GROMACS .gro file of N, CA and C in nm:
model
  273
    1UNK      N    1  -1.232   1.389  -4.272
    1UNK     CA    2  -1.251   1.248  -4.243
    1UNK      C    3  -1.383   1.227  -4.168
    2UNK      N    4  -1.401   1.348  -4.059
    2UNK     CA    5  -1.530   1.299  -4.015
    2UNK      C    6  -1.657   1.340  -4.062
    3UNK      N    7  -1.672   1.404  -4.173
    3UNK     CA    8  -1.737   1.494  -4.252
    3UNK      C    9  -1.768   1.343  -4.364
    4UNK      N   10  -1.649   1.285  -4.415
    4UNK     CA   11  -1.712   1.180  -4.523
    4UNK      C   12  -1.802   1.055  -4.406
    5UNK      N   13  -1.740   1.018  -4.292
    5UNK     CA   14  -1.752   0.920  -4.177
    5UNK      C   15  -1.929   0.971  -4.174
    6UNK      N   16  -1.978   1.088  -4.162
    6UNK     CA   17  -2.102   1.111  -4.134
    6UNK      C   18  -2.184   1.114  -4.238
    7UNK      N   19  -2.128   1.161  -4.368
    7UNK     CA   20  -2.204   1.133  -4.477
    7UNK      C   21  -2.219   0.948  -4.498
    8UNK      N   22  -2.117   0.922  -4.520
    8UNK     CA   23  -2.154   0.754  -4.502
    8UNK      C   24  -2.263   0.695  -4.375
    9UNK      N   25  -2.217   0.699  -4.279
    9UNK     CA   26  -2.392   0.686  -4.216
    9UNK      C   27  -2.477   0.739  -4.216
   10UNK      N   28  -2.511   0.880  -4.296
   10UNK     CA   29  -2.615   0.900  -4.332
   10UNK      C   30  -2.707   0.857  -4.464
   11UNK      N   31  -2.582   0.790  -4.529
   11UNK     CA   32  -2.603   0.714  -4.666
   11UNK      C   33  -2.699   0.562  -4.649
   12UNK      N   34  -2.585   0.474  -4.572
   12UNK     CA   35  -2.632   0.363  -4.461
   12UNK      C   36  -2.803   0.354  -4.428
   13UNK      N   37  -2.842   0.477  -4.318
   13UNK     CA   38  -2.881   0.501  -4.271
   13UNK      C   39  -3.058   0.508  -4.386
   14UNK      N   40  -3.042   0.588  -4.475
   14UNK     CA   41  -3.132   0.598  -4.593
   14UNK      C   42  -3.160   0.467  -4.681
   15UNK      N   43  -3.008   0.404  -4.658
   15UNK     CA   44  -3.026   0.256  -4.778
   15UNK      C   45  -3.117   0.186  -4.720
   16UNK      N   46  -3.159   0.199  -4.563
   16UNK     CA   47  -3.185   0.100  -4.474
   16UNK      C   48  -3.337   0.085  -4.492
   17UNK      N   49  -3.427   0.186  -4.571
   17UNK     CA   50  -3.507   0.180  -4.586
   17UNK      C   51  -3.569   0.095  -4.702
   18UNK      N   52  -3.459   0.024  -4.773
   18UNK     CA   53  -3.468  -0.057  -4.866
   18UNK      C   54  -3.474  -0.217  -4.801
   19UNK      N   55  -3.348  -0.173  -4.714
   19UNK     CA   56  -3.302  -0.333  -4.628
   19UNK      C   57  -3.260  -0.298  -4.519
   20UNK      N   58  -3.317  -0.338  -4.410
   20UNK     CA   59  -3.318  -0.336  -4.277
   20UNK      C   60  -3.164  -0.349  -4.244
   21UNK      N   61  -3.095  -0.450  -4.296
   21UNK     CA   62  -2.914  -0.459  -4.302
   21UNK      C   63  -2.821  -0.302  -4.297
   22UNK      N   64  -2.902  -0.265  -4.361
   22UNK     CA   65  -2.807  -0.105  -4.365
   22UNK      C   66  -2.797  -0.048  -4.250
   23UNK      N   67  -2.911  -0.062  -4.211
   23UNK     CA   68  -2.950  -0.003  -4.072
   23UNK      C   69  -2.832  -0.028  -3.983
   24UNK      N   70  -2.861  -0.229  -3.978
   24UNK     CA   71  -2.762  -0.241  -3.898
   24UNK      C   72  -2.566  -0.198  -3.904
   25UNK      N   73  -2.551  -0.183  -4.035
   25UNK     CA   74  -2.463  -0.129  -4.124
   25UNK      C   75  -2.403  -0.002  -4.016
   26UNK      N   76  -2.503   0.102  -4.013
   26UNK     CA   77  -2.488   0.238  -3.980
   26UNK      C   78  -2.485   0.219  -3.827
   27UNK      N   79  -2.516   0.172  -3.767
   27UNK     CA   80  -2.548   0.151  -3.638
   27UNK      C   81  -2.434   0.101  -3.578
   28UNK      N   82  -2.338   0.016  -3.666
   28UNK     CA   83  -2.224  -0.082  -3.618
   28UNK      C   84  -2.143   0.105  -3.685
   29UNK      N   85  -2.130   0.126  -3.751
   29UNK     CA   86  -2.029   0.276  -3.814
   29UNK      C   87  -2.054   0.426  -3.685
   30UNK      N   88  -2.136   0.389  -3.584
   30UNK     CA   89  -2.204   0.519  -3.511
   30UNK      C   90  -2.123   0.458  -3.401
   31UNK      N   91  -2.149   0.380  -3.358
   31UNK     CA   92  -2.103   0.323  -3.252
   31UNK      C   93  -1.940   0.310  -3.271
   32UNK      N   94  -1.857   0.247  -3.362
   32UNK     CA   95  -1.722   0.269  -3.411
   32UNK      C   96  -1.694   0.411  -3.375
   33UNK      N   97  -1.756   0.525  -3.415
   33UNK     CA   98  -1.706   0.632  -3.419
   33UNK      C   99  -1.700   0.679  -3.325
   34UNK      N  100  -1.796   0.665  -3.222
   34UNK     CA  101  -1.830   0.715  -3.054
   34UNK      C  102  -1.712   0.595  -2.986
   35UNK      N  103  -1.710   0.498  -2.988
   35UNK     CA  104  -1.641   0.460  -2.892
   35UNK      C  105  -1.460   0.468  -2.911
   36UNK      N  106  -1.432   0.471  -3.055
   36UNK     CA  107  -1.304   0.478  -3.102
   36UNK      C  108  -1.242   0.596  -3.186
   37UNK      N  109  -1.357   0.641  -3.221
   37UNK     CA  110  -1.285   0.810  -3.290
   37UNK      C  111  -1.237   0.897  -3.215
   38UNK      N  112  -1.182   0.950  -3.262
   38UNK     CA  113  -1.091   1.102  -3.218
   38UNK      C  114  -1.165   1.185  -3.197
   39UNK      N  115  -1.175   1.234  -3.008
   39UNK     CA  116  -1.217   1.332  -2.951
   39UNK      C  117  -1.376   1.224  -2.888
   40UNK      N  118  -1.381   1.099  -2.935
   40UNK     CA  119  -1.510   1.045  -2.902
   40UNK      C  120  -1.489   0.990  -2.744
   41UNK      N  121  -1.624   1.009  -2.721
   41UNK     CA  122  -1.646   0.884  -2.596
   41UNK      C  123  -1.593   0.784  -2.449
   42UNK      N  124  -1.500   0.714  -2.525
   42UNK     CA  125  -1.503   0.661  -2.470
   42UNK      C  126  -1.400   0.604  -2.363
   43UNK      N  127  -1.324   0.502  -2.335
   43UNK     CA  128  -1.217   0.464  -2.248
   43UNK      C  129  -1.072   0.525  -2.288
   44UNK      N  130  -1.037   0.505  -2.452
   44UNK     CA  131  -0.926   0.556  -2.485
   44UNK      C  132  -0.933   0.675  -2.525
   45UNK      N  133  -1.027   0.774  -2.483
   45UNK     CA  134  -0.998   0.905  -2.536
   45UNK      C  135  -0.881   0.977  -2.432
   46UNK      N  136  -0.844   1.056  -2.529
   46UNK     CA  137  -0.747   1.137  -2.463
   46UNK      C  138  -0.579   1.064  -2.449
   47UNK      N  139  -0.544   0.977  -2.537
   47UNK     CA  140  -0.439   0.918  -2.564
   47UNK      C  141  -0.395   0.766  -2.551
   48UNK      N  142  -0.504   0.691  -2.498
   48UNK     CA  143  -0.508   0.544  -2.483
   48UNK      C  144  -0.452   0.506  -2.439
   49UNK      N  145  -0.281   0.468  -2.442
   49UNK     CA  146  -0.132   0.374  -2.394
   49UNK      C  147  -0.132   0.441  -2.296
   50UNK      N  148  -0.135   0.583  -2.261
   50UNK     CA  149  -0.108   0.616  -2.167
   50UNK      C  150  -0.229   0.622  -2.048
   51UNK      N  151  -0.356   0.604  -2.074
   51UNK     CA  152  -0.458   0.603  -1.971
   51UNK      C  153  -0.440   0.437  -1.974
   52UNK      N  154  -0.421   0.332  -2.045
   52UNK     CA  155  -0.422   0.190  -2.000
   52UNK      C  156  -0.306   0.180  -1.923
   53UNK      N  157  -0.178   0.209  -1.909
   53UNK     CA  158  -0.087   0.202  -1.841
   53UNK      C  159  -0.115   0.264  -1.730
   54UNK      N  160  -0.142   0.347  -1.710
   54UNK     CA  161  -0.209   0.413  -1.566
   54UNK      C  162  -0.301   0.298  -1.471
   55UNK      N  163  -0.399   0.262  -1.538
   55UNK     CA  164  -0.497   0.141  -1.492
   55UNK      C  165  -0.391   0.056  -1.467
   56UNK      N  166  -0.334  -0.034  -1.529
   56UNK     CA  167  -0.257  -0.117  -1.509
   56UNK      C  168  -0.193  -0.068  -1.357
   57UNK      N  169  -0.099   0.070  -1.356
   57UNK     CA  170  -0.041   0.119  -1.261
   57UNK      C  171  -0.141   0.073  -1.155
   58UNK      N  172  -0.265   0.165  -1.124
   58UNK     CA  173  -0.337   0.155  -1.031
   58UNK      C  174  -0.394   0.044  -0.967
   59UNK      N  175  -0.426  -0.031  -1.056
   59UNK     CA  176  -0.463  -0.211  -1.045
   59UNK      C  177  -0.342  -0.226  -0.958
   60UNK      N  178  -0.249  -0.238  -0.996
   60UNK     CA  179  -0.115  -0.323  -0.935
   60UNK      C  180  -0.136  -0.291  -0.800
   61UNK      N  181  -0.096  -0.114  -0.745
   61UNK     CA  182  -0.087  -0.054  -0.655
   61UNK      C  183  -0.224  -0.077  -0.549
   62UNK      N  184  -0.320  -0.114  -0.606
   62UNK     CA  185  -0.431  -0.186  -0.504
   62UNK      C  186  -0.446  -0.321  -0.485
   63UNK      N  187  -0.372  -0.417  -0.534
   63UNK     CA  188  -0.366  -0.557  -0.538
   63UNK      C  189  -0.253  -0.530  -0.428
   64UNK      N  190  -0.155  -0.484  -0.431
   64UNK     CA  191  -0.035  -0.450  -0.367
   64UNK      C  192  -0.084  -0.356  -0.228
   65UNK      N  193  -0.164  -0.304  -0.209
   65UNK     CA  194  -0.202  -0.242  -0.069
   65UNK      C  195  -0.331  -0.365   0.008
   66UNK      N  196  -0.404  -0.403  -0.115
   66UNK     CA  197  -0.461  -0.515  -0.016
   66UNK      C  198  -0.352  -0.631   0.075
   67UNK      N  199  -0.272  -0.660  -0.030
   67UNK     CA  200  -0.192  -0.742   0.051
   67UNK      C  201  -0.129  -0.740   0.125
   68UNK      N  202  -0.092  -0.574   0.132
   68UNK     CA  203   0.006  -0.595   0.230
   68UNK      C  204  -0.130  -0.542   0.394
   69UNK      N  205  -0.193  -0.487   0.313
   69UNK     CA  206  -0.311  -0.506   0.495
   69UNK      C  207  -0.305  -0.637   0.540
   70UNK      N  208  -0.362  -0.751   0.408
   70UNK     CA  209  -0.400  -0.858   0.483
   70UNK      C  210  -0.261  -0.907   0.598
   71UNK      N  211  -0.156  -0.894   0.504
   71UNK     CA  212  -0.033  -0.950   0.571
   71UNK      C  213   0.012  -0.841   0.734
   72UNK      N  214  -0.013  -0.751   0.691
   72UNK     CA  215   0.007  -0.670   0.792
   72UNK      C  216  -0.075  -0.744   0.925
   73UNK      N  217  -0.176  -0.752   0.896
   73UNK     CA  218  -0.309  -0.802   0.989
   73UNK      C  219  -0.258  -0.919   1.041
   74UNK      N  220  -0.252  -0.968   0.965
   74UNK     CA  221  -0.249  -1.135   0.972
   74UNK      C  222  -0.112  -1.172   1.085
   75UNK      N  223   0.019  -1.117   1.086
   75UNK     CA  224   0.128  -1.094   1.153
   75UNK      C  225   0.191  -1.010   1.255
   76UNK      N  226   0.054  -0.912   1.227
   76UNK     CA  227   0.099  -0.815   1.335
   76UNK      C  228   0.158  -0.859   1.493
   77UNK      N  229   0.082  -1.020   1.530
   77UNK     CA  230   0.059  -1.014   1.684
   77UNK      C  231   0.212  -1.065   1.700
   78UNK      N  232   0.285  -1.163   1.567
   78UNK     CA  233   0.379  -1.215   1.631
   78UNK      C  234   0.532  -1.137   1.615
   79UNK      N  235   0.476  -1.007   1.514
   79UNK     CA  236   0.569  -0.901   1.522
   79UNK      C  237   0.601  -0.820   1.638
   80UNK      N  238   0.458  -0.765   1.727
   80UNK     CA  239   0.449  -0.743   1.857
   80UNK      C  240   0.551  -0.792   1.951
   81UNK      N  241   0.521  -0.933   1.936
   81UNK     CA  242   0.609  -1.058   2.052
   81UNK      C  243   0.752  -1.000   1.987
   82UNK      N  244   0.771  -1.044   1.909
   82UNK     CA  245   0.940  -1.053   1.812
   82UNK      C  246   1.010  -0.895   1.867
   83UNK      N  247   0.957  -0.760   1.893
   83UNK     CA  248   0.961  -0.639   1.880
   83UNK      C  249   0.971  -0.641   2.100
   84UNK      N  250   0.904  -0.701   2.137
   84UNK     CA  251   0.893  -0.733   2.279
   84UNK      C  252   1.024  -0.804   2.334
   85UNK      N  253   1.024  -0.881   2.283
   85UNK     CA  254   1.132  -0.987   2.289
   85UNK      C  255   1.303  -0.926   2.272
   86UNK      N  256   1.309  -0.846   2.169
   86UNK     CA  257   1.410  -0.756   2.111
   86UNK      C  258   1.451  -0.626   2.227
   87UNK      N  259   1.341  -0.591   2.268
   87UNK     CA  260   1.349  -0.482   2.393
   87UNK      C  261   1.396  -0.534   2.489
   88UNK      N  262   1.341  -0.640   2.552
   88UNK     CA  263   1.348  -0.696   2.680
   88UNK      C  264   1.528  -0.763   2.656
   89UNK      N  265   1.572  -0.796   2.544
   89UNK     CA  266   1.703  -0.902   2.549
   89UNK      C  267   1.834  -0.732   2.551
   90UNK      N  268   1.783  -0.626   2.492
   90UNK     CA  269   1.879  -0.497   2.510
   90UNK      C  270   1.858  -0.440   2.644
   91UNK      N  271   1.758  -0.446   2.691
   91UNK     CA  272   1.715  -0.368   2.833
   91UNK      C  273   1.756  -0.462   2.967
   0.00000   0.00000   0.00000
């Protein structure tokens, strides 16, 4: 498959000297193959569903730690009091 895939842009690639179009032809087929073929390039190599689900995972899990800083931050002082308050009413 990738043996005919390379003969065809190298076909492309030769027509182009007739019409500049081929060129672009081969150029759009090089790029297909690097960013989406098997063993190529790019984001989904190495099994795709499972490296986008991961991202997804990780996205979440940092949307989800920012917030809880901000909230953490943001509440800490009257958790303090609430935690103060709780000591002092057992003691």
């Amino acid at each position: 498959m990738f043996v005919l895939l390379l003969v065809l842009i190298v076909v492309l690639f030769g027509f182009g000297f007739l019409n500049p179009i081929w060129w672009v032809a081969a150029a759009v087929l090089v790029f297909g193959a690097t960013r989406y073929g098997r063993g190529g390039g790019g984001r989904g190599r190495g099994g795709g569903s499972d490296f986008g689900e991961y991202q997804d995972y990780r996205d979440h899990r940092e949307r989800q730690d920012r917030w809880d800083r901000r909230y953490n931050r943001q509440h800490r002082a009257r958790w303090n009091r609430e935690d103060r308050r709780d000591r002092e009413r057992r003691g």
